[in-house]
Amino acid sequence: MITRLLLCFVALGLAACGEQKSTAEQAVEQQSFKWKMVTTWPKNFPGLGTIPEDFAKNVEQMSGGRLSISVYGAGEMVPALQTFDAVKSGAAQIGHGAAYYWKGKIPAAPLFTTIPFGMNAQETNAWFYHGGGLQLWQKLYEPFGLVPYPGGNTGVQMAGWFQKEINSLDDIKGLKMRMPGLAGEVIADLGGIPVQLPGGELYSAMQSGAIDAADWVGPYNDLAFGLYKTAPYYYVTGWQEPGAALEFIINQQALSSLPEDLKKIVEIAIEAANANMLALYTAKNNQALQSLKEKGVQIRKFPTEVIEALKASSQKVVKQLVASDPQAQEIFSSYASFLQQAAEYHELTELDYYKNRRGLNWQDSATATE
Amino acid sequence: MITRLLLCFVALGLAACGEQKSTAEQAVEQQSFKWKMVTTWPKNFPGLGTIPEDFAKNVEQMSGGRLSISVYGAGEMVPALQTFDAVKSGAAQIGHGAAYYWKGKIPAAPLFTTIPFGMNAQETNAWFYHGGGLQLWQKLYEPFGLVPYPGGNTGVQMAGWFQKEINSLDDIKGLKMRMPGLAGEVIADLGGIPVQLPGGELYSAMQSGAIDAADWVGPYNDLAFGLYKTAPYYYVTGWQEPGAALEFIINQQALSSLPEDLKKIVEIAIEAANANMLALYTAKNNQALQSLKEKGVQIRKFPTEVIEALKASSQKVVKQLVASDPQAQEIFSSYASFLQQAAEYHELTELDYYKNRRGLNWQDSATATE
């Protein structure tokens, strides 16, 4: 016993004994945390589901295992649309989904996902991080004990899948269409019947005829759900979700209990995940569109009459929301003035550039020497 | 002495003595690293300089102080265009700049910054992270002991500042214009005289008449340098840098010496910085354009004849590079096939969406109830 004690003494040295307290402090800093993440997507669904999985792995690696996050798909722990409540109650510490799913609880929430004919992905991220958008979002969720963050963006989406062609406004009347958020109200304003369904239920709802048309995301995700088997017409150039922002929500108490380094790790890993999703969709969507064309899908665009009516109704729906809800008024006032500037600037840059670039065959340059 | 020894024994317990080895291991994991970062920008220059500063702060916080990075502006440790050599030699562990500055050392490097009439920011990030671009970039720098990463993007830039209007191709002949990268060769092909200068020297070069025209970045940065005082005409819709990617370069040995958690922290903090720069520029550029207009700057666009000639010359310059350099051939082959797909997809989504959105006055909706 004495021998062992002496060995310990020799190995540690007196200084080590003197530092005992700081070792104890270090132990607190080195405490491990186990979080559960609930999501509104099927487990490992391409992009929407895999990006939160990647985020969890990154956090585990960056924290040297001190913060590990188990990810649950829709229905594994709670149904898709109960993730808000699960994170609010603390049953899960973090969730991934989209703000417009919570419009029944918070009328202004959909403004943080996307606004029909509003900002695209690049503009939305600029507004969140450098235009005051994220502060407004966090203020809106504060009474629920939740902290939201931008959780990825799918880019300009497609207008959706239709059993019949849309040749005039009459074709929207009576149309039962899956359409979440403010765009659902636009469909209603034009005489259609919006239906709210989580993604995983779209295929069977289309197959059974419960709905006549479905908005989901874009070629990459629509292909994954097999929606091309349910309808012949694919309308491109989405008006309804020009830059749909997903969200991470974190239980405020769980976040506060983390030491400062882990808080920063979570925050920065979320920023990286947010950007990575847009890069993924940009890379995958066109490939998937080619596959859909090969499967015989017929690509369509809405006639101008329909675009203009959708635009007018979108403005009406937003005006109604803003007039009925002071929080929506404050948020949309910030959004609209930011969008006005961004749209002017992008007319001279992004839009003009896309047009100027036309007609160049880069593939030809690449193979010039072969 | 014995008393103190006994106290130590009591405080630590036998288990602590038994765990001595793992405490020693922990000490290695907890080792601190101090890095130096050299950049090609003036210290704290808006965006280009502040984003690397933010990155360094984030890494320090995420690592609990185990990796601290001191940031040096151009000329503080080495001149702007010697950052590559400083990081290669290990004098600095990390650098921030742009790949096209190294075209004298690596002919294919400019392909990773931007290609005239090539990808915009969203497409470039998609190619880097999900189209094989980053792997090709890291392979290109490997023989130099350097690991490159995307280090931010400024979005579609402006065409630049001109002393005289450009009404035809004749106005480019003999024009001395600051223009880095492949676009400089395009200017030369059209009879102009491209000049390579770091940003910090543009103002005096324009004032002294050493150059007749200058490409820098866009309103946010051009305003910061006061370039509007040096020329009356501001040409918009850049053709030369549709999505200029900045870069972080890390000394391979310095990176390898980090434990796994710090490596991941650096990687993810870089991803976040890359995205954050684009959001910052998107937010700041339009505000700055309004300020420039108020200062009497005259906004101009190139005539179609000039755009088409720039396009043809750009294709010629890229073909020459590809034909003369097998590495450029491999890289551009990947780039071109990715761009072809992305351009087709963005015609149906981003471009069409920008057009469909026109004419809505969102400000009007925001103030409807006031």
XYZ file of C-alpha atoms in Angstrom:
740
model
C 0.000 0.000 0.000
C 2.718 2.403 1.006
C 4.695 1.410 -2.060
C 1.774 2.155 -4.310
C 1.198 5.442 -2.530
C 4.816 6.384 -3.076
C 4.638 5.452 -6.746
C 1.632 7.651 -7.091
C 3.505 10.447 -5.370
C 6.486 10.004 -7.695
C 4.350 9.788 -10.793
C 2.238 12.817 -10.013
C 4.798 15.008 -8.300
C 3.747 17.608 -5.775
C 2.601 20.019 -8.456
C -0.008 17.547 -9.616
C -1.389 17.317 -6.080
C -1.522 21.105 -5.961
C -3.491 21.146 -9.229
C -6.150 18.778 -7.992
C -8.840 21.454 -7.965
C -8.272 22.509 -11.525
C -8.465 18.871 -12.603
C -11.888 18.745 -10.963
C -12.920 21.868 -12.848
C -11.638 20.317 -16.024
C -13.836 17.312 -15.357
C -16.900 19.565 -15.482
C -15.714 21.104 -18.755
C -15.124 17.608 -20.079
C -18.647 16.461 -19.130
C -20.384 14.482 -21.835
C -23.835 15.231 -23.223
C -26.199 12.929 -25.056
C -28.864 14.602 -27.161
C -31.786 13.249 -29.131
C -32.754 14.849 -32.442
C -36.245 14.388 -33.862
C -36.965 15.265 -37.485
C -39.965 15.721 -39.755
C -38.367 13.539 -42.486
C -38.199 9.828 -43.067
C -34.942 8.475 -41.560
C -32.040 9.140 -43.964
C -34.267 10.789 -46.572
C -31.919 12.261 -49.241
C -30.789 15.748 -48.256
C -33.513 16.715 -45.799
C -32.700 13.712 -43.644
C -29.031 13.082 -44.419
C -27.863 16.655 -43.719
C -29.030 16.508 -40.058
C -27.299 13.108 -39.771
C -24.067 14.652 -41.101
C -24.475 17.534 -38.670
C -24.725 15.096 -35.748
C -21.584 13.254 -36.862
C -19.683 16.514 -37.266
C -20.633 17.684 -33.766
C -19.554 14.359 -32.285
C -16.162 14.599 -34.027
C -15.599 18.299 -33.304
C -16.390 17.770 -29.626
C -14.182 14.702 -29.291
C -17.295 12.718 -28.363
C -18.420 15.088 -25.608
C -21.687 15.878 -27.407
C -23.307 12.949 -29.168
C -26.638 13.299 -30.952
C -28.918 10.375 -31.867
C -31.122 11.181 -34.850
C -34.715 9.911 -35.095
C -36.690 9.962 -38.344
C -40.381 10.860 -38.547
C -42.413 8.364 -36.522
C -39.439 6.771 -34.795
C -39.832 8.761 -31.597
C -42.742 11.097 -32.423
C -44.795 11.668 -35.599
C -43.329 14.136 -38.133
C -45.398 17.114 -37.127
C -44.842 16.692 -33.368
C -41.146 17.561 -33.427
C -41.877 21.107 -32.227
C -43.646 19.809 -29.118
C -41.040 17.122 -28.474
C -38.227 19.681 -28.409
C -40.310 22.187 -26.464
C -41.010 19.592 -23.750
C -37.364 18.527 -23.608
C -38.163 14.936 -24.658
C -35.667 15.719 -27.434
C -33.022 18.437 -27.183
C -32.951 19.337 -30.878
C -35.186 19.013 -33.922
C -34.987 19.437 -37.679
C -37.944 20.436 -39.827
C -39.474 23.575 -41.292
C -41.053 26.604 -39.591
C -44.169 26.609 -41.797
C -45.302 23.343 -40.210
C -45.998 25.322 -37.001
C -48.326 27.943 -38.433
C -51.194 26.613 -36.280
C -49.193 27.503 -33.154
C -47.356 30.612 -34.436
C -49.059 32.414 -37.332
C -45.873 34.295 -38.311
C -43.665 31.173 -38.406
C -44.116 30.438 -42.152
C -42.399 33.756 -42.969
C -39.130 32.097 -41.913
C -39.472 29.169 -44.310
C -40.341 30.896 -47.548
C -42.721 33.442 -49.046
C -44.318 32.877 -52.457
C -42.511 35.138 -54.979
C -40.139 36.187 -52.161
C -36.410 35.668 -51.641
C -34.378 32.848 -53.111
C -31.824 30.871 -51.088
C -28.929 33.307 -51.448
C -31.105 36.253 -50.434
C -32.725 34.366 -47.541
C -29.349 33.458 -46.026
C -28.180 37.060 -46.393
C -31.309 38.262 -44.581
C -30.918 35.672 -41.798
C -27.238 36.259 -41.078
C -26.688 39.892 -42.074
C -30.112 41.493 -42.354
C -31.642 40.864 -38.931
C -33.783 37.873 -39.966
C -32.311 35.356 -37.538
C -32.730 37.684 -34.547
C -36.427 38.128 -35.419
C -36.853 34.366 -35.761
C -35.232 33.659 -32.393
C -37.385 36.357 -30.770
C -40.522 34.734 -32.224
C -39.718 31.292 -30.750
C -38.416 32.564 -27.388
C -41.763 32.250 -25.538
C -41.751 28.535 -26.433
C -38.307 27.947 -24.912
C -36.912 27.154 -28.356
C -33.976 28.579 -30.304
C -34.318 28.281 -34.105
C -31.505 28.347 -36.692
C -31.478 28.126 -40.509
C -31.210 24.395 -41.224
C -30.544 24.155 -44.956
C -32.144 25.395 -48.142
C -33.361 23.468 -51.152
C -33.085 26.312 -53.711
C -35.883 27.296 -56.093
C -38.286 24.365 -55.982
C -40.487 22.927 -58.698
C -44.163 23.884 -58.991
C -45.241 20.273 -58.501
C -46.968 17.182 -59.885
C -50.362 17.390 -61.606
C -52.785 14.774 -62.914
C -54.130 17.273 -65.451
C -52.582 20.172 -67.315
C -53.082 23.680 -65.952
C -54.044 25.773 -68.961
C -56.002 28.491 -67.227
C -57.145 29.642 -63.798
C -60.231 27.453 -64.158
C -58.020 24.391 -63.827
C -57.074 25.420 -60.291
C -60.681 25.658 -59.116
C -61.549 22.605 -57.026
C -58.021 21.236 -57.312
C -57.010 19.284 -54.205
C -53.318 20.018 -53.872
C -50.814 19.242 -51.143
C -49.392 22.672 -50.397
C -48.028 23.769 -46.993
C -47.487 27.278 -45.659
C -48.691 30.538 -47.161
C -48.807 29.032 -50.644
C -51.623 26.776 -49.426
C -53.677 29.886 -48.688
C -52.880 31.187 -52.174
C -54.265 27.983 -53.684
C -57.404 28.411 -51.548
C -57.741 32.042 -52.660
C -57.782 30.852 -56.279
C -60.499 28.291 -55.537
C -58.328 25.238 -54.964
C -58.289 23.014 -51.870
C -54.923 22.981 -50.104
C -54.046 19.854 -48.124
C -51.281 19.668 -45.489
C -49.434 16.358 -45.450
C -45.914 15.355 -44.443
C -43.755 14.240 -47.373
C -43.889 10.561 -46.477
C -47.657 10.462 -47.119
C -47.643 12.102 -50.553
C -47.196 9.021 -52.689
C -50.169 7.147 -51.282
C -52.351 10.274 -51.233
C -51.634 10.815 -54.937
C -52.118 7.120 -55.763
C -55.453 6.921 -53.951
C -56.755 10.135 -55.528
C -57.062 11.827 -52.128
C -55.196 14.707 -53.783
C -54.991 15.774 -57.470
C -51.653 17.527 -57.297
C -48.634 17.663 -54.998
C -45.886 20.110 -54.212
C -42.873 18.417 -52.690
C -39.345 19.766 -53.312
C -37.568 19.259 -56.610
C -36.267 16.506 -58.902
C -33.776 15.040 -56.387
C -36.384 14.472 -53.673
C -39.387 13.957 -55.929
C -37.556 11.139 -57.686
C -36.742 9.551 -54.300
C -40.462 9.424 -53.420
C -41.382 8.060 -56.852
C -43.878 10.863 -57.443
C -43.414 10.525 -61.229
C -45.407 7.288 -60.973
C -48.402 9.169 -59.599
C -48.880 11.968 -62.185
C -47.814 12.660 -65.779
C -47.147 16.427 -65.604
C -44.234 18.079 -63.823
C -44.588 21.851 -63.588
C -41.239 23.609 -63.252
C -40.195 27.016 -61.849
C -41.763 26.947 -58.426
C -43.432 30.167 -57.337
C -44.396 28.851 -53.924
C -41.002 28.036 -52.413
C -38.277 30.066 -54.107
C -35.783 29.293 -51.353
C -37.356 27.150 -48.645
C -35.308 27.358 -45.460
C -35.356 24.330 -43.197
C -34.794 24.800 -39.488
C -32.978 23.398 -36.525
C -34.750 24.053 -33.218
C -32.941 23.621 -29.914
C -34.431 23.420 -26.452
C -33.245 26.608 -24.716
C -32.430 24.872 -21.427
C -30.454 22.126 -23.141
C -28.480 24.749 -25.065
C -27.782 26.794 -21.920
C -26.469 23.748 -20.101
C -23.631 23.302 -22.616
C -20.189 24.791 -21.913
C -19.210 27.688 -24.205
C -17.033 25.620 -26.570
C -19.820 23.102 -27.242
C -22.338 25.916 -27.805
C -20.064 27.387 -30.455
C -19.504 23.963 -32.012
C -23.267 23.484 -32.356
C -23.756 26.968 -33.815
C -20.993 26.691 -36.414
C -21.869 23.093 -37.344
C -25.408 24.348 -38.029
C -24.082 27.137 -40.270
C -22.068 24.598 -42.240
C -25.066 22.233 -42.525
C -27.245 25.080 -43.721
C -24.870 25.834 -46.594
C -24.104 22.224 -47.376
C -27.738 21.373 -48.079
C -28.021 23.995 -50.829
C -24.791 22.749 -52.422
C -26.122 19.182 -52.314
C -29.472 20.066 -53.927
C -27.789 22.198 -56.579
C -25.559 19.259 -57.494
C -28.261 16.586 -57.444
C -31.322 18.290 -58.911
C -30.336 18.495 -62.533
C -29.130 14.903 -62.678
C -32.475 13.856 -61.244
C -34.371 16.020 -63.754
C -32.617 14.176 -66.579
C -33.671 10.851 -65.034
C -37.264 12.041 -64.752
C -37.283 13.096 -68.413
C -35.980 9.662 -69.358
C -38.894 8.129 -67.468
C -41.271 10.034 -69.731
C -42.278 12.808 -67.351
C -43.782 15.752 -69.226
C -42.285 19.134 -68.271
C -44.696 22.089 -68.209
C -44.728 25.763 -67.255
C -47.746 27.685 -66.010
C -49.230 30.140 -68.506
C -48.640 33.842 -67.760
C -52.268 34.284 -66.675
C -51.740 31.733 -63.899
C -48.372 33.195 -62.799
C -49.888 36.673 -62.540
C -52.899 35.403 -60.564
C -50.636 33.469 -58.192
C -48.591 36.634 -57.709
C -51.630 38.793 -56.927
C -53.027 36.191 -54.515
C -49.652 35.817 -52.814
C -49.550 39.525 -52.132
C -53.117 39.391 -50.798
C -52.367 36.455 -48.464
C -49.260 38.134 -47.071
C -51.152 41.405 -46.571
C -53.843 39.552 -44.607
C -51.263 37.856 -42.385
C -49.425 41.119 -41.776
C -52.668 42.951 -40.956
C -53.812 40.280 -38.496
C -50.598 39.627 -36.568
C -48.235 42.277 -35.125
C -45.325 39.818 -35.043
C -45.844 39.061 -38.728
C -45.941 42.792 -39.420
C -42.578 43.367 -37.735
C -40.948 40.400 -39.461
C -42.344 41.112 -42.898
C -41.390 44.769 -42.720
C -37.746 43.703 -42.305
C -38.101 41.021 -44.981
C -39.711 43.294 -47.560
C -37.190 46.101 -47.319
C -34.333 43.618 -47.541
C -35.929 41.881 -50.538
C -36.539 45.163 -52.353
C -32.799 45.957 -52.230
C -31.674 42.420 -53.010
C -34.042 42.116 -55.976
C -32.751 45.374 -57.500
C -29.172 44.273 -57.055
C -29.763 40.774 -58.421
C -31.429 42.224 -61.547
C -28.029 43.770 -62.373
C -25.944 40.795 -61.318
C -27.344 37.257 -61.004
C -30.267 37.627 -63.449
C -28.321 39.593 -66.049
C -25.417 37.223 -65.668
C -27.560 34.116 -66.291
C -28.751 35.790 -69.493
C -25.281 36.948 -70.622
C -23.876 33.448 -70.099
C -26.335 31.824 -72.482
C -25.122 30.230 -75.676
C -21.648 29.184 -74.548
C -20.881 25.513 -74.991
C -18.340 24.771 -72.291
C -18.367 21.038 -72.947
C -16.969 21.891 -76.364
C -14.013 23.737 -74.768
C -13.356 20.840 -72.444
C -13.025 18.328 -75.245
C -11.180 20.608 -77.684
C -7.939 18.679 -77.506
C -9.330 15.163 -77.536
C 5.651 16.297 3.730
C 4.037 13.031 4.739
C 0.857 14.917 5.635
C 0.741 16.490 2.221
C 1.386 13.142 0.592
C -1.468 11.613 2.548
C -3.776 14.458 1.611
C -2.911 13.902 -1.988
C -3.616 10.227 -1.573
C -6.984 10.939 0.029
C -7.917 13.524 -2.538
C -6.989 11.407 -5.536
C -7.928 7.995 -4.276
C -6.296 4.859 -5.600
C -8.311 4.934 -8.805
C -6.771 8.256 -9.747
C -3.308 6.766 -9.372
C -4.360 3.891 -11.599
C -5.642 6.342 -14.222
C -2.409 8.257 -14.345
C -1.577 7.021 -17.841
C -4.883 8.101 -19.323
C -4.444 11.531 -17.732
C -1.107 11.749 -19.522
C -2.784 10.808 -22.791
C -5.410 13.418 -22.145
C -2.654 15.991 -21.741
C -1.509 15.273 -25.297
C -5.062 15.619 -26.584
C -5.352 18.867 -24.669
C -2.137 20.248 -26.202
C -2.441 23.825 -27.394
C -1.539 25.035 -30.881
C -0.737 28.553 -32.006
C -1.074 29.248 -35.716
C -0.308 32.258 -37.851
C -2.588 33.183 -40.742
C -1.311 35.375 -43.577
C -3.771 36.952 -46.007
C -3.685 38.775 -49.332
C -6.016 41.522 -48.009
C -5.444 44.669 -46.016
C -5.964 43.889 -42.299
C -9.700 43.882 -41.498
C -10.713 44.759 -45.064
C -14.536 44.437 -45.234
C -15.564 40.853 -46.001
C -12.392 39.528 -47.573
C -10.421 40.385 -44.434
C -13.084 40.212 -41.727
C -14.357 36.726 -42.620
C -10.931 35.104 -41.956
C -10.796 37.061 -38.661
C -14.216 35.669 -37.706
C -13.057 32.186 -38.684
C -10.043 32.489 -36.349
C -12.270 33.616 -33.451
C -14.710 30.774 -34.082
C -11.916 28.175 -34.051
C -10.538 29.577 -30.811
C -13.976 29.371 -29.164
C -14.880 25.951 -30.566
C -11.568 24.508 -29.414
C -11.800 26.039 -25.937
C -8.599 27.956 -26.726
C -6.597 24.894 -27.794
C -6.095 26.280 -31.311
C -5.518 30.014 -31.520
C -4.837 31.727 -34.839
C -3.225 35.171 -35.203
C -4.268 36.892 -38.423
C -1.845 39.072 -40.420
C -2.994 41.457 -43.156
C -1.109 41.970 -46.410
C 2.353 43.354 -45.698
C 2.239 42.713 -41.953
C 4.205 39.485 -42.118
C 4.719 39.017 -45.865
C 3.521 40.978 -48.927
C 0.040 40.090 -50.245
C 1.177 37.826 -53.051
C 3.682 35.870 -50.940
C 1.099 34.129 -48.758
C 1.371 30.935 -50.825
C 5.110 30.717 -50.176
C 4.752 31.641 -46.508
C 2.298 28.796 -45.884
C 4.277 26.387 -48.065
C 7.446 27.056 -46.046
C 5.596 26.717 -42.725
C 6.392 30.322 -41.688
C 2.593 30.561 -41.406
C 0.334 27.523 -40.917
C -2.649 28.903 -42.810
C -3.371 31.534 -45.439
C -6.369 33.269 -47.003
C -6.398 34.591 -50.554
C -7.435 33.459 -54.023
C -6.116 30.641 -56.214
C -5.794 32.800 -59.337
C -2.971 34.756 -57.707
C -0.790 31.617 -58.076
C -1.170 31.102 -61.817
C 2.580 31.760 -62.298
C 3.339 28.726 -60.127
C 0.355 26.513 -61.045
C -1.224 27.252 -64.451
C -4.469 25.430 -63.573
C -4.988 27.228 -60.233
C -7.216 30.043 -61.616
C -9.857 27.445 -62.549
C -10.619 27.153 -58.823
C -11.280 30.859 -58.358
C -13.605 31.621 -61.218
C -13.978 31.216 -64.962
C -15.294 34.053 -67.145
C -18.907 33.208 -68.102
C -18.644 30.106 -65.876
C -20.429 29.091 -62.659
C -21.932 31.515 -60.159
C -21.443 31.126 -56.396
C -24.226 28.592 -55.819
C -23.017 26.405 -58.671
C -19.346 26.697 -57.652
C -20.070 25.539 -54.101
C -22.123 22.636 -55.429
C -19.222 21.606 -57.675
C -16.675 21.904 -54.848
C -18.618 19.963 -52.223
C -20.754 17.560 -54.267
C -19.309 17.507 -57.776
C -15.685 16.500 -57.178
C -14.228 20.020 -57.445
C -12.627 20.147 -54.006
C -10.879 16.796 -54.456
C -9.353 18.039 -57.738
C -8.232 21.254 -56.055
C -6.570 19.406 -53.160
C -4.854 17.053 -55.605
C -3.479 20.058 -57.540
C -1.899 21.634 -54.435
C -0.639 18.370 -52.902
C 2.870 18.539 -54.438
C 3.311 21.906 -52.677
C 2.458 20.489 -49.250
C -0.677 22.627 -49.135
C -4.349 21.768 -48.555
C -6.804 24.259 -50.131
C -10.448 24.843 -49.134
C -13.174 27.153 -50.472
C -12.752 30.350 -48.454
C -15.805 32.446 -49.289
C -17.497 33.762 -52.380
C -18.367 37.313 -53.363
C -21.240 36.481 -55.756
C -21.515 37.909 -59.277
C -19.083 40.817 -59.333
C -19.271 44.110 -61.174
C -17.474 44.632 -64.494
C -15.399 47.462 -63.028
C -14.433 51.139 -63.074
C -13.634 52.942 -66.324
C -12.296 56.416 -67.126
C -14.046 56.318 -70.531
C -17.229 54.684 -71.766
C -16.948 51.363 -73.571
C -19.152 51.740 -76.629
C -17.465 49.224 -78.901
C -14.612 46.750 -79.056
C -12.321 49.564 -80.207
C -12.550 51.078 -76.736
C -10.873 47.997 -75.239
C -7.852 48.234 -77.562
C -4.890 49.649 -75.649
C -6.896 49.827 -72.402
C -4.674 49.284 -69.368
C -6.940 47.426 -66.964
C -6.284 45.723 -63.642
C -7.622 42.247 -64.262
C -6.337 39.067 -62.580
C -6.743 35.448 -63.624
C -8.041 34.152 -66.919
C -10.049 37.319 -67.522
C -6.753 39.213 -67.818
C -5.866 36.998 -70.778
C -9.269 37.727 -72.302
C -8.570 41.466 -72.081
C -5.199 40.859 -73.760
C -6.863 38.795 -76.487
C -9.105 41.770 -77.285
C -6.140 44.144 -77.528
C -6.185 45.523 -73.991
C -3.296 45.469 -71.505
C -4.099 43.482 -68.343
C -2.271 44.510 -65.161
C -2.032 42.342 -62.016
C -2.156 44.338 -58.797
C -3.323 43.490 -55.271
C -6.448 45.389 -54.223
C -4.617 47.731 -51.878
C -2.725 49.291 -54.808
C -5.716 49.958 -57.075
C -6.621 53.408 -55.832
C -3.200 54.947 -56.381
C -2.743 53.157 -59.715
C -6.043 54.624 -60.952
C -5.244 58.085 -59.543
C -1.798 58.187 -61.143
C -3.089 57.013 -64.503
C -0.922 53.881 -64.367
C -4.147 52.030 -65.278
C -7.268 53.230 -67.172
C -9.739 50.790 -65.668
C -9.975 48.494 -62.663
C -11.825 45.339 -61.743
C -12.098 44.887 -57.998
C -15.127 43.160 -56.455
C -18.492 44.893 -56.169
C -20.142 47.926 -54.542
C -19.412 46.907 -50.926
C -15.655 46.566 -51.432
C -15.285 49.128 -54.206
C -16.858 51.757 -51.954
C -14.436 50.810 -49.150
C -11.455 51.513 -51.432
C -12.977 54.791 -52.676
C -12.688 53.695 -56.312
C -15.623 55.964 -57.249
C -13.245 58.899 -56.772
C -10.959 57.561 -59.480
C -13.370 57.004 -62.417
C -16.852 58.190 -63.427
C -18.249 54.996 -65.011
C -19.236 51.846 -63.146
C -19.964 48.917 -65.441
C -22.311 46.376 -63.874
C -22.943 42.653 -64.498
C -19.455 41.250 -64.260
C -18.576 38.643 -66.869
C -15.103 38.009 -65.503
C -15.886 36.780 -61.989
C -19.414 35.363 -61.814
C -18.729 33.668 -58.488
C -15.154 34.261 -57.365
C -14.176 31.682 -54.752
C -11.613 32.745 -52.199
C -9.398 30.124 -50.597
C -7.942 28.982 -47.328
C -4.641 27.136 -47.701
C -3.231 25.064 -44.858
C 0.271 23.698 -44.479
C -0.151 19.913 -44.737
C 2.255 19.145 -41.879
C 0.584 21.654 -39.561
C -2.802 20.137 -40.360
C -1.569 16.578 -39.782
C -0.155 17.500 -36.384
C -3.623 18.428 -35.055
C -5.675 15.860 -33.127
C -8.807 14.641 -34.936
C -11.250 16.926 -33.121
C -9.278 20.079 -33.985
C -8.957 18.969 -37.630
C -12.720 18.656 -37.830
C -13.195 22.014 -36.094
C -10.973 23.689 -38.702
C -12.758 21.972 -41.588
C -16.273 22.851 -40.434
C -15.344 26.409 -39.410
C -14.011 26.875 -42.956
C -17.291 25.594 -44.443
C -19.223 28.071 -42.320
C -16.880 30.940 -43.261
C -17.232 30.052 -46.931
C -21.010 30.401 -46.749
C -20.986 33.404 -44.460
C -18.995 35.526 -46.892
C -21.594 35.155 -49.656
C -24.382 36.061 -47.224
C -22.426 39.135 -46.134
C -21.783 40.351 -49.693
C -25.375 39.720 -50.711
C -26.548 41.846 -47.789
C -24.039 44.671 -48.211
C -23.725 45.085 -51.968
C -27.048 46.666 -52.757
C -26.826 49.172 -49.916
C -23.400 50.153 -51.191
C -24.694 50.462 -54.775
C -27.300 52.962 -53.550
C -24.522 54.968 -51.837
C -22.452 54.956 -55.013
C -25.427 56.220 -57.045
C -25.904 59.023 -54.518
C -22.262 59.984 -55.044
C -22.990 60.520 -58.737
C -21.457 57.334 -60.092
C -22.770 56.565 -63.585
C -23.989 52.980 -64.047
C -23.328 51.396 -67.438
C -23.700 48.022 -69.174
C -21.490 46.725 -71.996
C -23.116 46.678 -75.436
C -24.004 43.233 -76.790
C -21.107 43.366 -79.263
C -18.662 43.604 -76.347
C -20.373 40.858 -74.308
C -20.280 38.475 -77.275
C -16.607 39.236 -77.981
C -15.709 38.711 -74.316
C -17.559 35.401 -74.437
C -15.738 34.193 -77.556
C -12.366 35.251 -76.148
C -13.106 33.576 -72.823
C -13.770 30.304 -74.577
C -10.538 30.711 -76.590
C -8.450 31.431 -73.460
C -9.866 28.434 -71.604
C -9.288 26.182 -74.632
C -5.644 27.299 -74.776
C -5.138 26.584 -71.080
C -6.788 23.180 -71.360
C -4.714 22.277 -74.427
C -1.434 23.277 -72.795
C -1.831 21.731 -69.340
C -3.041 18.175 -68.569
C -4.058 19.161 -65.015
C -6.198 21.997 -66.407
C -7.742 19.517 -68.846
C -8.757 17.136 -66.071
C -10.149 19.911 -63.882
C -12.003 21.715 -66.647
C -13.535 18.519 -67.946
C -15.184 18.027 -64.545
C -16.126 21.718 -64.322
C -17.670 21.899 -67.790
C -19.874 18.848 -67.447
C -21.090 20.040 -64.049
C -21.759 23.543 -65.404
C -23.677 22.221 -68.400
C -26.131 20.437 -66.084
C -26.362 23.285 -63.577
C -26.953 25.882 -66.291
C -29.830 23.859 -67.777
C -31.402 23.403 -64.386
C -30.990 27.042 -63.383
C -32.656 28.183 -66.619
C -35.825 26.457 -65.356
C -35.469 27.532 -61.728
C -33.315 30.496 -60.624
C -33.388 32.448 -63.910
C -37.068 31.841 -64.637
C -37.880 32.591 -61.029
C -36.106 35.965 -61.081
C -38.184 36.839 -64.141
C -41.495 35.559 -62.706
C -40.941 37.538 -59.509
C -40.671 40.873 -61.303
C -43.257 43.552 -60.758
C -44.299 42.689 -57.213
C -43.999 45.541 -54.760
C -43.405 43.814 -51.439
C -42.761 47.073 -49.607
C -46.350 47.944 -50.406
C -47.591 44.758 -48.678
C -45.449 45.468 -45.641
C -46.922 48.899 -45.095
C -50.500 47.990 -45.998
C -51.826 48.456 -42.483
C -49.871 51.547 -41.515
